[in-house]
mmCIF file of C-alpha atoms in Angstrom:
data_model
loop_
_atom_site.group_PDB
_atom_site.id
_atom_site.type_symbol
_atom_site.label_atom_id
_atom_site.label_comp_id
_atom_site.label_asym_id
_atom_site.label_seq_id
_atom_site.Cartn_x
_atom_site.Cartn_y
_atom_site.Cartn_z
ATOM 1 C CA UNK A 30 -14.363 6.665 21.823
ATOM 2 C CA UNK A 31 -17.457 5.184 20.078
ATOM 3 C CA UNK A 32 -20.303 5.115 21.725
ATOM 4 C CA UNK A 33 -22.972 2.419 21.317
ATOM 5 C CA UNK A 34 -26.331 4.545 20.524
ATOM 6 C CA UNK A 35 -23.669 5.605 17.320
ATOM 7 C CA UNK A 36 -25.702 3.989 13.936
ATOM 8 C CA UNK A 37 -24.792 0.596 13.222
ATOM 9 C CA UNK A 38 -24.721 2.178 9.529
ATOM 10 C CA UNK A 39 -21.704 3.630 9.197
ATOM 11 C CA UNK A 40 -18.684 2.328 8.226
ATOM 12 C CA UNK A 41 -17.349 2.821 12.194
ATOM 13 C CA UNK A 42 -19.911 1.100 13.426
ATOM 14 C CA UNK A 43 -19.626 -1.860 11.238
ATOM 15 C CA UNK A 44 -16.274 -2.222 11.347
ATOM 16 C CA UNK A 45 -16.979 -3.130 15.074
ATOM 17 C CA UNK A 46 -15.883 -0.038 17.104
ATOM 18 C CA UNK A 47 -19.103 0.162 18.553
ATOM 19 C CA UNK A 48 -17.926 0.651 23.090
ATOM 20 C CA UNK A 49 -17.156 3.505 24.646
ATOM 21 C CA UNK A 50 -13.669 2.868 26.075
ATOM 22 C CA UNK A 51 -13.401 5.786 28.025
ATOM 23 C CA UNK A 52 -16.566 4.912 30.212
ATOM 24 C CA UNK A 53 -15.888 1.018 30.829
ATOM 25 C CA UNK A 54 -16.013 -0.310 33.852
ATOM 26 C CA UNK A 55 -14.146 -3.437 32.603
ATOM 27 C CA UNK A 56 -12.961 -5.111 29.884
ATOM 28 C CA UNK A 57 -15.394 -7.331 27.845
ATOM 29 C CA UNK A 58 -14.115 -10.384 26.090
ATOM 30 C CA UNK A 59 -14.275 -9.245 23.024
ATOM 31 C CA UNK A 60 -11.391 -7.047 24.184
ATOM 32 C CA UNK A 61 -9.116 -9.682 26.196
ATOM 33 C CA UNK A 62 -5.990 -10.692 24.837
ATOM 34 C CA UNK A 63 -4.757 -13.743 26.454
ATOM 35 C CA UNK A 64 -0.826 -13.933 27.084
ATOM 36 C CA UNK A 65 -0.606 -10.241 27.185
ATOM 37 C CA UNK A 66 1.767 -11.256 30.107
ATOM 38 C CA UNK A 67 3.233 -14.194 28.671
ATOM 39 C CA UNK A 68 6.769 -12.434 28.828
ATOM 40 C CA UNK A 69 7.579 -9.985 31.406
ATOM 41 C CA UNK A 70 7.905 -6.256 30.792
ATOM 42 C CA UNK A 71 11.431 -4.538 31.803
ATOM 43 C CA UNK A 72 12.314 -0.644 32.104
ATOM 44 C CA UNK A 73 14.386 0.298 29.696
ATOM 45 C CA UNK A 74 17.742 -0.181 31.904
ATOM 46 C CA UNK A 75 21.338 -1.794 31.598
ATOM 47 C CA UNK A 76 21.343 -3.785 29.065
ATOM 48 C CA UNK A 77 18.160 -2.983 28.025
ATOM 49 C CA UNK A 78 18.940 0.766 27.426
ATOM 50 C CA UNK A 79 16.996 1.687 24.146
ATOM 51 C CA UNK A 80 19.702 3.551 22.462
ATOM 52 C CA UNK A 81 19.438 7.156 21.339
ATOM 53 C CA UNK A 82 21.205 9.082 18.940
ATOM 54 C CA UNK A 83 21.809 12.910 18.453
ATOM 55 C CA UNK A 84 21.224 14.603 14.841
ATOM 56 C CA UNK A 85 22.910 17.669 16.811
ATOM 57 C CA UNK A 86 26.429 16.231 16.920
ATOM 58 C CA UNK A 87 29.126 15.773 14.588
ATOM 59 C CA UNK A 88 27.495 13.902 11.177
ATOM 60 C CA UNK A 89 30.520 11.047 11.571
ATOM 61 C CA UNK A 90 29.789 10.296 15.121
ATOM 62 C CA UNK A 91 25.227 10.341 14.065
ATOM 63 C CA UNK A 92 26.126 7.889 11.365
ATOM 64 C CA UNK A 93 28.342 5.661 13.441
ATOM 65 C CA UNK A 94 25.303 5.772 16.599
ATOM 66 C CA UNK A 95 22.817 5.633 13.729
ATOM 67 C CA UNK A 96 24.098 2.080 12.535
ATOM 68 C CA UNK A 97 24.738 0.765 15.815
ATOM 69 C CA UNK A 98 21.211 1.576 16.684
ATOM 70 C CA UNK A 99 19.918 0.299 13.403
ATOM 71 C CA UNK A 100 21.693 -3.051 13.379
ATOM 72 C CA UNK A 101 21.354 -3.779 17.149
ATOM 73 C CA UNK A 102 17.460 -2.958 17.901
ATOM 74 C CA UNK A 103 16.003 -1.268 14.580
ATOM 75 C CA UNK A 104 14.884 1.389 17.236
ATOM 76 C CA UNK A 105 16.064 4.054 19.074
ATOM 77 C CA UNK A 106 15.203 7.665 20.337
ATOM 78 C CA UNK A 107 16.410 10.535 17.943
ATOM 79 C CA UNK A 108 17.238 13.823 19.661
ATOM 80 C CA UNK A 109 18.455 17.067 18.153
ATOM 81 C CA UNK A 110 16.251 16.595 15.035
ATOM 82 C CA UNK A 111 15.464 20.179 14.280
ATOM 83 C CA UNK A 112 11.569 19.311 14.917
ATOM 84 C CA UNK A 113 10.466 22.476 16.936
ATOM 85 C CA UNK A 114 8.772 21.609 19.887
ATOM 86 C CA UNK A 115 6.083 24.075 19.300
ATOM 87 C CA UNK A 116 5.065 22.029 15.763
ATOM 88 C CA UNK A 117 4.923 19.139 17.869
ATOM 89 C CA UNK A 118 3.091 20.226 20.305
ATOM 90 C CA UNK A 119 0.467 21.835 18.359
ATOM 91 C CA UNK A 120 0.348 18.334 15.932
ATOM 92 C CA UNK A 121 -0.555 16.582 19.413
ATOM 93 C CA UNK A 122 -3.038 19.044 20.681
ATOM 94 C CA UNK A 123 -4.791 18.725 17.207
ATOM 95 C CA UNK A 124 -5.072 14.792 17.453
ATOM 96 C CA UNK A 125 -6.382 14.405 20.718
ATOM 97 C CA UNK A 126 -9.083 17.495 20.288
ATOM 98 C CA UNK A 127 -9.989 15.251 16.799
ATOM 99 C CA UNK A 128 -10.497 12.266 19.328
ATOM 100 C CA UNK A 129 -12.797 13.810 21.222
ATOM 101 C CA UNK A 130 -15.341 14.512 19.183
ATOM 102 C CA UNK A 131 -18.813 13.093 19.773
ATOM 103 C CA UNK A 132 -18.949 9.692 18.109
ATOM 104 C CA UNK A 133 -21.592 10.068 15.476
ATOM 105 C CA UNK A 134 -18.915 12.795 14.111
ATOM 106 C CA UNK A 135 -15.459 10.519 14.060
ATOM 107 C CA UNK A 136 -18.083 7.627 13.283
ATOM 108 C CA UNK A 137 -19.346 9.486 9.439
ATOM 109 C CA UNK A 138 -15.214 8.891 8.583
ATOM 110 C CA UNK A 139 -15.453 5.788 9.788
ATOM 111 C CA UNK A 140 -12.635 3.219 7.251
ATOM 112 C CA UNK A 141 -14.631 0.922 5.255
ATOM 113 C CA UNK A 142 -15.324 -2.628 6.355
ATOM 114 C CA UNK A 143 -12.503 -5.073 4.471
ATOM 115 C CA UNK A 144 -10.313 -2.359 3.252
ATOM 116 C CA UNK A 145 -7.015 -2.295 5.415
ATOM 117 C CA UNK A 146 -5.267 0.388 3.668
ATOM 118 C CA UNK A 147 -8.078 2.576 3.816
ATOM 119 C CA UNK A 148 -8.128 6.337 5.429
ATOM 120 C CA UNK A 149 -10.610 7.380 8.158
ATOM 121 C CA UNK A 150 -11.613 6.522 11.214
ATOM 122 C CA UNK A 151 -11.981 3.500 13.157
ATOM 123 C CA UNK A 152 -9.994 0.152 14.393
ATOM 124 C CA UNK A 153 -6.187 0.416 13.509
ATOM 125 C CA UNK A 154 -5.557 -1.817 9.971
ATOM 126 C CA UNK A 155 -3.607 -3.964 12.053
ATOM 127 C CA UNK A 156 -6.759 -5.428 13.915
ATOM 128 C CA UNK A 157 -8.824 -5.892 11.338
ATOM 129 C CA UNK A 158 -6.766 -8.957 11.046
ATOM 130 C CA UNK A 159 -7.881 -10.771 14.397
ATOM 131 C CA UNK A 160 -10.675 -11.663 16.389
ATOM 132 C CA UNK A 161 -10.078 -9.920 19.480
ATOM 133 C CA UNK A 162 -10.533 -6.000 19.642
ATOM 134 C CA UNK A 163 -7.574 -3.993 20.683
ATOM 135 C CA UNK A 164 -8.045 -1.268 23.381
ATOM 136 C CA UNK A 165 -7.419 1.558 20.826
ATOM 137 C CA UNK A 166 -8.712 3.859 18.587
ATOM 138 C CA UNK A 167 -7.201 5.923 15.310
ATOM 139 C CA UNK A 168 -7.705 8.104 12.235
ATOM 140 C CA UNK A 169 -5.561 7.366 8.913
ATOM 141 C CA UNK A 170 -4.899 9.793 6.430
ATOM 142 C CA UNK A 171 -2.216 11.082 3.982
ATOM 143 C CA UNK A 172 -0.921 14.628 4.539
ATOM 144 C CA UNK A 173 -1.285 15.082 0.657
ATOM 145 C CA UNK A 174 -5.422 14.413 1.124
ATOM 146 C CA UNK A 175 -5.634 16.741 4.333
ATOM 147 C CA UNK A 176 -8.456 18.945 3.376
ATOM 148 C CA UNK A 177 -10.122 16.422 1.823
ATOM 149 C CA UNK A 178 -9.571 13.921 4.257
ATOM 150 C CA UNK A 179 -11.186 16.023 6.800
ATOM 151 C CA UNK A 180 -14.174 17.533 5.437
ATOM 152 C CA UNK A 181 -15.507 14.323 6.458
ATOM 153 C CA UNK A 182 -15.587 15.260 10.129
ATOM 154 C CA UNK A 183 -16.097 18.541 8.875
ATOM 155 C CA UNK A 184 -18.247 18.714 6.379
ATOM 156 C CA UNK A 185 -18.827 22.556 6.656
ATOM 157 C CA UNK A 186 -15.506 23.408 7.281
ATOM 158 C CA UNK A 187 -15.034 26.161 9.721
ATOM 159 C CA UNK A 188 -12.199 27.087 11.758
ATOM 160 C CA UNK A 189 -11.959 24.112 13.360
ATOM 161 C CA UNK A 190 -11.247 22.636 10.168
ATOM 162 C CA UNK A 191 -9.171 24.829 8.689
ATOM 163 C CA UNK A 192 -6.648 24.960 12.031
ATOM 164 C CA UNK A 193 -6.454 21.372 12.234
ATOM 165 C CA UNK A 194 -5.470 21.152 8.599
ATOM 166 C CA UNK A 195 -2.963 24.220 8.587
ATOM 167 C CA UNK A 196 -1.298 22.169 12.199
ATOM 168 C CA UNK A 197 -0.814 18.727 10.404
ATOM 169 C CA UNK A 198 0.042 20.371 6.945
ATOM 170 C CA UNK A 199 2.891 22.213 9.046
ATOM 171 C CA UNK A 200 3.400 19.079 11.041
ATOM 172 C CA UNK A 201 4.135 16.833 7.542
ATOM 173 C CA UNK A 202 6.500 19.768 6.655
ATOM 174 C CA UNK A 203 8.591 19.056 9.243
ATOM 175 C CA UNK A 204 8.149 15.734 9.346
ATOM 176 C CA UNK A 205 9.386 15.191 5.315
ATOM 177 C CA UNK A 206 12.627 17.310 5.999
ATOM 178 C CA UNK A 207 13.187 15.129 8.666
ATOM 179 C CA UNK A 208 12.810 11.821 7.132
ATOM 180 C CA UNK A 209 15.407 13.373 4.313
ATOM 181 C CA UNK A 210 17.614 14.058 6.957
ATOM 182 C CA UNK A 211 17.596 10.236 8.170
ATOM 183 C CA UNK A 212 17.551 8.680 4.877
ATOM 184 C CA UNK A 213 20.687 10.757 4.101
ATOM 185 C CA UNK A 214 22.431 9.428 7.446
ATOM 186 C CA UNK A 215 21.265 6.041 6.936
ATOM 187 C CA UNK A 216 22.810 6.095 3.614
ATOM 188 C CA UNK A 217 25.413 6.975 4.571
ATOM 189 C CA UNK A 218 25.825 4.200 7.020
ATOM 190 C CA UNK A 219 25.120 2.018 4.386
ATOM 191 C CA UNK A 220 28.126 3.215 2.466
ATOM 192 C CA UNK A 221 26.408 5.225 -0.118
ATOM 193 C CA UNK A 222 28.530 8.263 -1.129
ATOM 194 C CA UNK A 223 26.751 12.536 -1.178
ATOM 195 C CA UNK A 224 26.300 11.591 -5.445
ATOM 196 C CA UNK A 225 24.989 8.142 -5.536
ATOM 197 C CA UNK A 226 21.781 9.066 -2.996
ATOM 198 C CA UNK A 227 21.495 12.395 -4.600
ATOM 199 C CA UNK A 228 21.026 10.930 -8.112
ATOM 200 C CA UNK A 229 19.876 7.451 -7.434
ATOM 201 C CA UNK A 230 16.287 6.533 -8.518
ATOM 202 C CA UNK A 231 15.315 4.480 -5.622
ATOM 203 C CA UNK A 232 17.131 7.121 -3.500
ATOM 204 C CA UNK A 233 15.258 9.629 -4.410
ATOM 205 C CA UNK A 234 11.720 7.852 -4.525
ATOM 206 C CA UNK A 235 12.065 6.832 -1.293
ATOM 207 C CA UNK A 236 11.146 10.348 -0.058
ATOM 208 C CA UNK A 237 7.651 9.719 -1.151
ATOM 209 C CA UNK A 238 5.219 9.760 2.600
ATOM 210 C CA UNK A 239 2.016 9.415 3.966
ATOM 211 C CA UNK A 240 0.922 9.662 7.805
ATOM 212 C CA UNK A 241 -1.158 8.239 10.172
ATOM 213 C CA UNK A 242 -1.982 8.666 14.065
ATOM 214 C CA UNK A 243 -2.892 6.158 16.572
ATOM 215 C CA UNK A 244 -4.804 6.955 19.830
ATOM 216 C CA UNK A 245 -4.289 4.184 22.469
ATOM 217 C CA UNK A 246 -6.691 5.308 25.047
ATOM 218 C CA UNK A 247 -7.724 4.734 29.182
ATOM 219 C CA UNK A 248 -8.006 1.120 30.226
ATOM 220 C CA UNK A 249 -9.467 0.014 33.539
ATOM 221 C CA UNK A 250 -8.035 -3.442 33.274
ATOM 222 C CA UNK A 251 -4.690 -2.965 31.450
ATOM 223 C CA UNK A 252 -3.658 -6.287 32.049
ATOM 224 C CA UNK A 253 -6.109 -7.869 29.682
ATOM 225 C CA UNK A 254 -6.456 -5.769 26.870
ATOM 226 C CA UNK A 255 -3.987 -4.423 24.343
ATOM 227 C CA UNK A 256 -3.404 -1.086 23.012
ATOM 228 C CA UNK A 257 -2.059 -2.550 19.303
ATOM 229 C CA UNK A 258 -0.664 -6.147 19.238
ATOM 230 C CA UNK A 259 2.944 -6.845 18.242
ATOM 231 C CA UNK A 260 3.662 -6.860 15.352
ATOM 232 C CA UNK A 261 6.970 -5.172 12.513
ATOM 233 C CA UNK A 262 5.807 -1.801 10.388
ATOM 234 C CA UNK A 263 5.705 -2.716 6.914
ATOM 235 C CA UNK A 264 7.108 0.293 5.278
ATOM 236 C CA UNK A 265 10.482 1.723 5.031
ATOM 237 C CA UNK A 266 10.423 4.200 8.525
ATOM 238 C CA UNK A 267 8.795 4.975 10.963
ATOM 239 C CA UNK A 268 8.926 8.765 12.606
ATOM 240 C CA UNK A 269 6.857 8.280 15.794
ATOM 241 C CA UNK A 270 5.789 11.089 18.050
ATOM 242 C CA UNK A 271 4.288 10.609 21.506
ATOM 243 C CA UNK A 272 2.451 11.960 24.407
ATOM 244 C CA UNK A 273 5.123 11.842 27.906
ATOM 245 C CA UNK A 274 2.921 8.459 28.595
ATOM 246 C CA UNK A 275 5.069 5.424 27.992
ATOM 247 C CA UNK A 276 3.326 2.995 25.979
ATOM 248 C CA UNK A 277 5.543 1.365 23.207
ATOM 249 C CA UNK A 278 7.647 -1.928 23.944
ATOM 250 C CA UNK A 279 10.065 -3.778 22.272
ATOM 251 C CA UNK A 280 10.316 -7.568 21.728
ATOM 252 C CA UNK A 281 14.125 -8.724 22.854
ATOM 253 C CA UNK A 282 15.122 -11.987 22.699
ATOM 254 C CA UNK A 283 17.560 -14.180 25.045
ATOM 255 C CA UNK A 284 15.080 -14.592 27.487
ATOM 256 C CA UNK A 285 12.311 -12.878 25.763
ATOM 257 C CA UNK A 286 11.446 -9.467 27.512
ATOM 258 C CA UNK A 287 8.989 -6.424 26.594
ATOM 259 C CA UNK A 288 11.648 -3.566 26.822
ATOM 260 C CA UNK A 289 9.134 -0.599 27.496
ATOM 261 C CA UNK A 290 10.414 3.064 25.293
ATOM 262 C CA UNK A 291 11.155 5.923 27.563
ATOM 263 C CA UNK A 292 9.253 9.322 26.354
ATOM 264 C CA UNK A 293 11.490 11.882 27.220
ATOM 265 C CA UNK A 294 10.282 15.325 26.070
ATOM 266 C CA UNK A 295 11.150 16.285 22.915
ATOM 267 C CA UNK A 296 12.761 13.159 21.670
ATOM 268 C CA UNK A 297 10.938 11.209 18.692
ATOM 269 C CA UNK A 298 11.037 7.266 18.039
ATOM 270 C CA UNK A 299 12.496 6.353 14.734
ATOM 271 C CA UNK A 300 11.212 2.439 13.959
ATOM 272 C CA UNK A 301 12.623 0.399 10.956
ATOM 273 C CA UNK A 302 10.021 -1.184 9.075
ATOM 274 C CA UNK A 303 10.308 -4.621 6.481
ATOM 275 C CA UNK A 304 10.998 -3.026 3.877
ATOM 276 C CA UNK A 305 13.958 -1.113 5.150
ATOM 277 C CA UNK A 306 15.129 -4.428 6.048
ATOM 278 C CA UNK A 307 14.933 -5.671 2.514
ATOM 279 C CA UNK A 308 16.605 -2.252 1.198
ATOM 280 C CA UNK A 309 19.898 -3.274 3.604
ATOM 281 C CA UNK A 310 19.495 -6.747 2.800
ATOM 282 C CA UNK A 311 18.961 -7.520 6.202
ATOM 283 C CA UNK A 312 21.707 -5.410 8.064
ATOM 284 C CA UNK A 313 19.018 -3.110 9.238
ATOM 285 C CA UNK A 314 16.216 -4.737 11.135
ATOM 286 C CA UNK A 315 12.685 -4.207 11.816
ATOM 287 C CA UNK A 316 11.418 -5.151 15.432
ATOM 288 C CA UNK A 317 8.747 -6.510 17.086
ATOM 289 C CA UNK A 318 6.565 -4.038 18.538
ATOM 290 C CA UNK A 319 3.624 -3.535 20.558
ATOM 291 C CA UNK A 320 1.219 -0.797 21.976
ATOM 292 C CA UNK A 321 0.333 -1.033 26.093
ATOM 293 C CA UNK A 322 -2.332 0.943 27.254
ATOM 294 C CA UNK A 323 -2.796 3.157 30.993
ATOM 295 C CA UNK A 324 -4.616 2.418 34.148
ATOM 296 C CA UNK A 325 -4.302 6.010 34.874
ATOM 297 C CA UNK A 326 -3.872 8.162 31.714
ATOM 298 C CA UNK A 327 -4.723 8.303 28.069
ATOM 299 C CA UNK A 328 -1.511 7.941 25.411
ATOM 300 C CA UNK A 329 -1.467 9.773 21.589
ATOM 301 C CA UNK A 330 1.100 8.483 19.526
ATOM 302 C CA UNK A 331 1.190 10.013 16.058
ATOM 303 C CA UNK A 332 3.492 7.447 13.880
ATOM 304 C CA UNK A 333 4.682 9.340 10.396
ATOM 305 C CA UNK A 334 5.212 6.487 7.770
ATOM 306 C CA UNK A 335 7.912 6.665 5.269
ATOM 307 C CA UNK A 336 6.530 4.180 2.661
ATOM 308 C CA UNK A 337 7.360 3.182 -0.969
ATOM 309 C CA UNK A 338 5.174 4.161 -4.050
ATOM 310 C CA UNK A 339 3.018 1.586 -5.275
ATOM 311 C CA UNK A 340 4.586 1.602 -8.459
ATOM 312 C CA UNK A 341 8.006 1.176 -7.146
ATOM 313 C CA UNK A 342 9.955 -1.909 -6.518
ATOM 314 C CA UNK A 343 11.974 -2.962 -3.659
ATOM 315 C CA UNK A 344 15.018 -4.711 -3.690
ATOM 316 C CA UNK A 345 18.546 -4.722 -1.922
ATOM 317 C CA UNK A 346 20.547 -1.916 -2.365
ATOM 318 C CA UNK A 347 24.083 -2.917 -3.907
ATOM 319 C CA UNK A 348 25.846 -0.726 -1.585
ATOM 320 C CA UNK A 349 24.052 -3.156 1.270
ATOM 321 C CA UNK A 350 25.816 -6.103 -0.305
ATOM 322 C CA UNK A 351 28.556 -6.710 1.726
ATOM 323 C CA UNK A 352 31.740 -8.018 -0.194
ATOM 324 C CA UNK A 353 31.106 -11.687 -0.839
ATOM 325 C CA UNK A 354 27.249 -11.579 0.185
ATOM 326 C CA UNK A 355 24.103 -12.140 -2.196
ATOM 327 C CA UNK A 356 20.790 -10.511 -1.848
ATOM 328 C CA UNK A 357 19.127 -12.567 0.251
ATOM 329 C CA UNK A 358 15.360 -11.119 -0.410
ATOM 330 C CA UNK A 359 13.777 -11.214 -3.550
ATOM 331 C CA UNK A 360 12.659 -7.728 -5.479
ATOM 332 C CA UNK A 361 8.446 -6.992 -4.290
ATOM 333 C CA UNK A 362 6.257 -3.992 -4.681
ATOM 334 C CA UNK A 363 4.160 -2.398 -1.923
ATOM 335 C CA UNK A 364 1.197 -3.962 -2.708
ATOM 336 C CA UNK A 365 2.668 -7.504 -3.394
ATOM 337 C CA UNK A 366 4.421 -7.271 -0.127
ATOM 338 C CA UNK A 367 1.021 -6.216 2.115
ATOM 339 C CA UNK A 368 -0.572 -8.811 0.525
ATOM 340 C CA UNK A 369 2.155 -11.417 1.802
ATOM 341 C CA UNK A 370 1.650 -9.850 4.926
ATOM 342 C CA UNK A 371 -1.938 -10.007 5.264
ATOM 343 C CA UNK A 372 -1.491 -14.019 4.417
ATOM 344 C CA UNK A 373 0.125 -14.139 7.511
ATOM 345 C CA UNK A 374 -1.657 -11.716 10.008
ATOM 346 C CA UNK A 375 -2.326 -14.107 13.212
ATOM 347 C CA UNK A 376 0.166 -16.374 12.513
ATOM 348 C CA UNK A 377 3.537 -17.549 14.154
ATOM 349 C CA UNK A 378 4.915 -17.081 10.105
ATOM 350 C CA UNK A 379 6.627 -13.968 9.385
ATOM 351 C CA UNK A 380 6.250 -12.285 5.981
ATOM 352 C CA UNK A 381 9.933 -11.377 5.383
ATOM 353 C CA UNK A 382 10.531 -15.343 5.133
ATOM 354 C CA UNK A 383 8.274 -15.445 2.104
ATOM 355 C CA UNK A 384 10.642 -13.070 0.321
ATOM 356 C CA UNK A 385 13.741 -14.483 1.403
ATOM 357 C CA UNK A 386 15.938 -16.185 -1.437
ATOM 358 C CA UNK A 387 18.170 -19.266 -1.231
ATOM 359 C CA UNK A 388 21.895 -18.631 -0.246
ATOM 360 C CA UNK A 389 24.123 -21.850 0.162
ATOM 361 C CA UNK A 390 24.826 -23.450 3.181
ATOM 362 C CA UNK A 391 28.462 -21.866 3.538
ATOM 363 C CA UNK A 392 27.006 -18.249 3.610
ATOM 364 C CA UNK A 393 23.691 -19.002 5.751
ATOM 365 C CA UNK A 394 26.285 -20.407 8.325
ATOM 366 C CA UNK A 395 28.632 -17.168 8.289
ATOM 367 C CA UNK A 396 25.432 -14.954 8.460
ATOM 368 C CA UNK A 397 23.423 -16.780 11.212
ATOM 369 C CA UNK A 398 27.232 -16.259 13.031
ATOM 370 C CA UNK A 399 26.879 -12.729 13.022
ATOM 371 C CA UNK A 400 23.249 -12.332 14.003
#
């Protein structure tokens, strides 16, 4: 919530989160999104029920509404994940007391100007891409950085300081065992038997995290402005927890709808990103998402990224290779592939078509059958 007597010197401010959201009586143009009602928004209902699936039952019958989920929407609500709801809880409180802050404080960890894939404070990445302003603001950090992160905003640490790193230090405990968990059910789904994702290489470096929060906030005029435009997550997975404030919607096709994600208590969004995509080879799919924001009360959503190494390279598994099939994406790092994405930020292009490979006409036909 920046205010605009914050100095136009640091890095906050001249990034362009210079308004006080919170306070607005309107919504400036520099905020309005047109078409933010181009397609209409639908509870999530009939055949529009976003699917859940339960870590607490039987690990056949997970796996089996794991895929399902996976191939069908590349979303869905997890429940029984072992997450206490005490961790989350306290992860949440943490966040929004960080967002509260005055603004000169948030504004000295303000992200650099130009660098997307920077930590700190400010506009999300993802808007640093467009012209208009989205109605949102957030902090990026690893969980490996923490305390160094945060002396930042704290640059006399205290016990302020030290309880808000001890919370999201326990937080990304619980959050890595959990994104284990997944990876070992999603492997499974995939085929992959207990030894070949216990010893393979990308198996095992896919395990490698970092987190981030995003803090939609109040918006008087909710049907101009956007909380975070749609877009796919770029990474592998996406661990998303969230305040009982629906906010998140879906983009489904055949007529085009915003399905809008229930926030039952407890439960946790799980969101397939690109790169997962490319992993399967395309049986797993990463969907279009965006961020709404509240007439009547603020939303936190803390998304936990499960994202490759730098250093690593991303390519189809062979267990995704169906019998008969080809990769149909070409091998790319994580910097080669946010660089293909940038190219194509504001555009109707997406990136996964850059990395797409040729398969003959025979095969294309068979596969745009089953989609």
């Amino acid at each position: 919530m920046q205010s605009s007597s914050s100095s136009a010197s640091t890095p906050a401010a001249a990034s362009g989160l210079v308004f006080d959201l919170g306070s607005a009586a309107g919504v400036p143009e520099t905020h309005a999104w047109p078409g933010v009602n181009e397609y209409p928004s639908v509870e999530s209902a009939g055949r529009d029920v976003v699917p859940v699936v339960d870590m607490g039952v039987a690990c056949p019958d997970a796996t089996r509404a794991l895929a399902r989920a996976a191939d069908e929407w590349g979303v869905f609500l997890l429940v029984g994940h072992g997450v206490p709801r005490e961790v989350a809880a306290r992860a949440e409180e943490q966040v929004a007391r960080l967002f509260v802050l005055p603004a000169p404080d948030k504004a000295c960890a303000g992200r650099r100007p130009g660098e997307p894939t920077a930590t700190g404070y400010g506009r999300p990445p993802l808007a640093l891409r467009f012209s208009k302003l989205m109605w949102s603001e957030g902090y990026t950090f690893r969980a490996a950085t923490v305390r160094e992160e945060f002396r930042r905003v704290w640059p006399d640490g205290g016990d302020d300081y030290l309880r808000f790193c001890d919370v999201m230090e326990e937080y990304d405990r619980e959050m890595r065992a959990l994104g284990g968990r997944l990876l070992d059910l999603f492997f499974m789904a995939l085929g992959l038997t207990d030894v070949q994702f216990a010893t393979g290489e990308t198996e095992r470096r896919i395990r490698e995290t970092w987190t981030a929060t995003m803090h939609p906030i109040l918006c008087p005029e909710p049907e101009r402005a956007i909380g975070l435009t749609a877009h796919t997550d770029s990474g592998f997975i996406t661990l998303i927890m969230q305040s009982p404030v629906p906010g998140l919607q879906l983009l489904r096709r055949g007529p085009d709808r915003w399905v809008t994600v229930p926030a039952p208590p407890g439960a946790l969004i799980v969101m397939l990103g690109d790169l997962f995509q490319v992993l399967t080879n395309g049986r797993f799919r990463s969907p279009i998402h965006r961020a709404v924001v509240s007439r009547e009360r603020e939303r936190i959503s803390v998304p936990y990224f499960l994202c490759p190494p730098e250093d690593m390279t991303v390519a189809p598994l062979a267990s995704a290779l169906l019998p008969g099939r080809k990769a149909v994406f070409r091998a790319v790092t994580w910097p080669e592939y946010m660089e293909v994405k940038h190219k194509v930020f504001g555009t109707d292009a997406p990136a996964l078509e850059m990395l797409q490979l040729q398969v003959d006409e025979e095969e294309q036909g068979e596969r745009a059958a089953t989609t």
